[in-house]
Amino acid sequence: MTAQPSTACDAAQSGWPRRSVLKAGALAVGVGLLGRFADARSEGLSNSDYQGLDAWAMGQAIRSGELQPADLLAAALARCQAVNGRVKAVNMLHEDYARALLAQRRAAGTEKQGPLAGVPVLIKDLNTYLQGTSTSNGCRLFKDAPPAPRTSTLITRYEQAGAVPFGKTTCPEFGLTTTTESKLWGQTCNPWNLAMSAGGSSGGAAAAVAAGIVPVAHATDGGGSIRIPASYCGLVGLKPSRYRTPSGPGHFEGWFGASVANVVSRSVRDTALFLDAGQGHEVGSAYWSPPLLRPYVEELQREPGKLRVAVVRQSLTGAALEPAIATTLDQTIKQLLGLGHEVEELTLNIDPGQLFGAHGAVIGTALRTAIQDREQVLGRAATAQDLEQITLVNLGRAKMTTGEALYRARQSFESIGATMEQPFERFDVILSPVTANLTPQLGLLTLDQPWDSYAHHAMGSAGFTVLANVSGQPAISLPLGQSDSGMPVGMMFTARLGGEDGLLRLAHQLEQDRPWAARRAVL
């Protein structure tokens, strides 16, 4: 399939966030749909109606015959064309792939089947594959990578549930930073304020959802890459337990299990819906995650009960909380108390040096392996014209990592995971900020800068999130606050290994108590 590059983001389009409140009940979707879209097939699904649907409601409308899959795909493509030039969230369009998939389903009589029937989705352009299309990993070294011979298992599961992939979203080079800016694809802008970062590394996915191109986008998280952009863009972002979702075929874990895949979305029920579709053991994988008691969408109908909530305020990088972050944390505590939960402060027994040292050793070795494999295919060594400055620094350090150091890093993953299970003997969930800092301006966290300045700016972005990647525990970012300038602020909840069910019940309760659906970026 031919990739159709998106147009460039105009980073100069700044100004404070433009927000609006949707019509009351616009996202109370899935109720009273009958007759709503009577003219969709003759006139096309309007942008306002498209924006008023989450993935759950889209699937319901397709199964009921209110909409056709082609209606949703056309609306998604139209919205992409209208806004992507400003946010640059979508870097490749695979419209031919999507239309061929729909034609195949029509011929088989299956186009109205599945919980994700007809839902248009986008795939992160990082270590995830769609048959017949290229994956660039945000890197110039991979810009001419050959089309993938097969589709990644997770994306296949989405397709089997009825979803329609039609393009890819931007990421920084190899997903190495918490913004989405690269020499290959340029800057991805935050739809709430085009001068600001959308986060990373799943910033393209988050920007696409926040801009209304799709209700849900595939994302991955190896150090906060789902939760950070979800926080910056006002979305729900769940990093599942290690091995909850598949990484294959042929490659069954990312970064020793630190990197896992799921989605970013606007609603908790969409996150549950896609996790149900994607989760489960993959044939050939040696790894397992605890089995489900019931589907995650059913968990949303169950009360979370009275929870014991631990509050962690201290970032493991030592970065101080910006005032709006601290305020949102305190507001979240009040909300939890108002809902009847118990709250207690907690200091984690984690050595930051061990945590970040082990995480860095694993990432660096994976980076070195990927680059060496590509060099072998190209028959030449990578140069500074292929890789960005921080990538080169990480590559140089990785060449010094011994086998013993890598083995000890894996041991650290295990010991930190065991340590992080201990608080759950007393608590049901841990509450913390997602980041210590508010959404940064574009340019501050780019990989194209000296190491010292990069490290300085990065201190506030991943001091809370990396821990759950190393421990393997599930963690979710919820859009529970806003800064004085109107930018979203997320809070993070972490559960014991395999505890996504409890996280989703709590998330649904918080969403119902203080809905965030009406807080939307407007482009």
GROMACS .gro file of N, CA and C in nm, residues 438-492:
model
  165
  438LEU      N    1   0.372   2.079   3.386
  438LEU     CA    2   0.264   2.099   3.293
  438LEU      C    3   0.313   2.074   3.150
  439THR      N    4   0.221   2.071   3.057
  439THR     CA    5   0.254   2.048   2.916
  439THR      C    6   0.364   2.144   2.870
  440PRO      N    7   0.476   2.093   2.821
  440PRO     CA    8   0.586   2.181   2.779
  440PRO      C    9   0.565   2.239   2.640
  441GLN      N   10   0.637   2.344   2.612
  441GLN     CA   11   0.636   2.399   2.478
  441GLN      C   12   0.708   2.305   2.382
  442LEU      N   13   0.672   2.312   2.257
  442LEU     CA   14   0.744   2.237   2.155
  442LEU      C   15   0.890   2.281   2.153
  443GLY      N   16   0.979   2.186   2.134
  443GLY     CA   17   1.121   2.216   2.125
  443GLY      C   18   1.199   2.183   2.250
  444LEU      N   19   1.135   2.182   2.367
  444LEU     CA   20   1.210   2.162   2.492
  444LEU      C   21   1.259   2.019   2.509
  445LEU      N   22   1.184   1.921   2.460
  445LEU     CA   23   1.219   1.781   2.483
  445LEU      C   24   1.258   1.707   2.356
  446THR      N   25   1.287   1.783   2.250
  446THR     CA   26   1.329   1.719   2.126
  446THR      C   27   1.459   1.642   2.144
  447LEU      N   28   1.476   1.537   2.064
  447LEU     CA   29   1.600   1.459   2.068
  447LEU      C   30   1.714   1.529   1.996
  448ASP      N   31   1.685   1.637   1.929
  448ASP     CA   32   1.786   1.711   1.851
  448ASP      C   33   1.842   1.826   1.934
  449GLN      N   34   1.915   1.793   2.042
  449GLN     CA   35   1.976   1.893   2.129
  449GLN      C   36   2.084   1.826   2.212
  450PRO      N   37   2.171   1.904   2.277
  450PRO     CA   38   2.275   1.844   2.362
  450PRO      C   39   2.213   1.768   2.479
  451TRP      N   40   2.286   1.668   2.528
  451TRP     CA   41   2.235   1.581   2.634
  451TRP      C   42   2.200   1.658   2.761
  452ASP      N   43   2.285   1.750   2.803
  452ASP     CA   44   2.262   1.819   2.931
  452ASP      C   45   2.132   1.897   2.930
  453SER      N   46   2.103   1.968   2.822
  453SER     CA   47   1.979   2.044   2.817
  453SER      C   48   1.858   1.951   2.809
  454TYR      N   49   1.873   1.841   2.735
  454TYR     CA   50   1.764   1.745   2.727
  454TYR      C   51   1.734   1.686   2.864
  455ALA      N   52   1.837   1.641   2.934
  455ALA     CA   53   1.819   1.579   3.066
  455ALA      C   54   1.755   1.676   3.164
  456HIS      N   55   1.794   1.803   3.157
  456HIS     CA   56   1.737   1.903   3.246
  456HIS      C   57   1.586   1.918   3.223
  457HIS      N   58   1.546   1.926   3.099
  457HIS     CA   59   1.404   1.946   3.070
  457HIS      C   60   1.322   1.819   3.093
  458ALA      N   61   1.387   1.703   3.084
  458ALA     CA   62   1.315   1.577   3.098
  458ALA      C   63   1.287   1.538   3.242
  459MET      N   64   1.348   1.607   3.337
  459MET     CA   65   1.335   1.569   3.478
  459MET      C   66   1.189   1.564   3.524
  460GLY      N   67   1.107   1.657   3.473
  460GLY     CA   68   0.970   1.664   3.521
  460GLY      C   69   0.872   1.576   3.450
  461SER      N   70   0.914   1.509   3.343
  461SER     CA   71   0.815   1.441   3.260
  461SER      C   72   0.796   1.293   3.289
  462ALA      N   73   0.899   1.223   3.336
  462ALA     CA   74   0.887   1.077   3.352
  462ALA      C   75   0.921   1.029   3.491
  463GLY      N   76   0.921   1.118   3.589
  463GLY     CA   77   0.958   1.080   3.725
  463GLY      C   78   0.854   0.996   3.797
  464PHE      N   79   0.732   0.992   3.747
  464PHE     CA   80   0.628   0.909   3.807
  464PHE      C   81   0.594   0.787   3.722
  465THR      N   82   0.606   0.797   3.591
  465THR     CA   83   0.550   0.694   3.503
  465THR      C   84   0.638   0.571   3.484
  466VAL      N   85   0.770   0.589   3.484
  466VAL     CA   86   0.860   0.478   3.450
  466VAL      C   87   0.844   0.361   3.545
  467LEU      N   88   0.811   0.388   3.669
  467LEU     CA   89   0.805   0.283   3.770
  467LEU      C   90   0.710   0.170   3.731
  468ALA      N   91   0.592   0.203   3.682
  468ALA     CA   92   0.496   0.099   3.645
  468ALA      C   93   0.543   0.018   3.524
  469ASN      N   94   0.626   0.078   3.439
  469ASN     CA   95   0.682   0.002   3.327
  469ASN      C   96   0.779  -0.103   3.376
  470VAL      N   97   0.861  -0.067   3.473
  470VAL     CA   98   0.960  -0.160   3.527
  470VAL      C   99   0.893  -0.264   3.616
  471SER      N  100   0.796  -0.223   3.696
  471SER     CA  101   0.727  -0.317   3.785
  471SER      C  102   0.628  -0.405   3.710
  472GLY      N  103   0.582  -0.359   3.595
  472GLY     CA  104   0.485  -0.434   3.516
  472GLY      C  105   0.341  -0.410   3.553
  473GLN      N  106   0.315  -0.319   3.647
  473GLN     CA  107   0.180  -0.298   3.696
  473GLN      C  108   0.098  -0.207   3.604
  474PRO      N  109  -0.034  -0.221   3.606
  474PRO     CA  110  -0.118  -0.134   3.523
  474PRO      C  111  -0.131   0.004   3.586
  475ALA      N  112  -0.138   0.106   3.501
  475ALA     CA  113  -0.153   0.244   3.549
  475ALA      C  114  -0.233   0.322   3.445
  476ILE      N  115  -0.319   0.410   3.494
  476ILE     CA  116  -0.408   0.484   3.404
  476ILE      C  117  -0.400   0.633   3.434
  477SER      N  118  -0.397   0.713   3.327
  477SER     CA  119  -0.404   0.858   3.337
  477SER      C  120  -0.547   0.901   3.307
  478LEU      N  121  -0.601   0.985   3.394
  478LEU     CA  122  -0.737   1.037   3.376
  478LEU      C  123  -0.734   1.189   3.373
  479PRO      N  124  -0.814   1.253   3.286
  479PRO     CA  125  -0.811   1.399   3.271
  479PRO      C  126  -0.893   1.468   3.381
  480LEU      N  127  -0.833   1.485   3.498
  480LEU     CA  128  -0.907   1.530   3.615
  480LEU      C  129  -0.887   1.677   3.649
  481GLY      N  130  -0.805   1.748   3.572
  481GLY     CA  131  -0.784   1.888   3.605
  481GLY      C  132  -0.746   1.971   3.484
  482GLN      N  133  -0.728   2.101   3.509
  482GLN     CA  134  -0.687   2.196   3.406
  482GLN      C  135  -0.601   2.303   3.471
  483SER      N  136  -0.503   2.350   3.396
  483SER     CA  137  -0.418   2.459   3.444
  483SER      C  138  -0.489   2.592   3.428
  484ASP      N  139  -0.433   2.697   3.483
  484ASP     CA  140  -0.491   2.831   3.468
  484ASP      C  141  -0.499   2.874   3.322
  485SER      N  142  -0.406   2.822   3.241
  485SER     CA  143  -0.406   2.856   3.099
  485SER      C  144  -0.497   2.766   3.017
  486GLY      N  145  -0.564   2.672   3.084
  486GLY     CA  146  -0.662   2.587   3.016
  486GLY      C  147  -0.609   2.457   2.963
  487MET      N  148  -0.481   2.424   2.990
  487MET     CA  149  -0.427   2.297   2.942
  487MET      C  150  -0.470   2.183   3.035
  488PRO      N  151  -0.496   2.064   2.977
  488PRO     CA  152  -0.539   1.951   3.059
  488PRO      C  153  -0.430   1.907   3.157
  489VAL      N  154  -0.474   1.851   3.269
  489VAL     CA  155  -0.384   1.794   3.370
  489VAL      C  156  -0.437   1.656   3.407
  490GLY      N  157  -0.355   1.554   3.390
  490GLY     CA  158  -0.396   1.419   3.423
  490GLY      C  159  -0.345   1.375   3.558
  491MET      N  160  -0.416   1.283   3.620
  491MET     CA  161  -0.372   1.216   3.741
  491MET      C  162  -0.361   1.067   3.712
  492MET      N  163  -0.268   1.001   3.780
  492MET     CA  164  -0.240   0.860   3.752
  492MET      C  165  -0.280   0.772   3.869
   0.00000   0.00000   0.00000
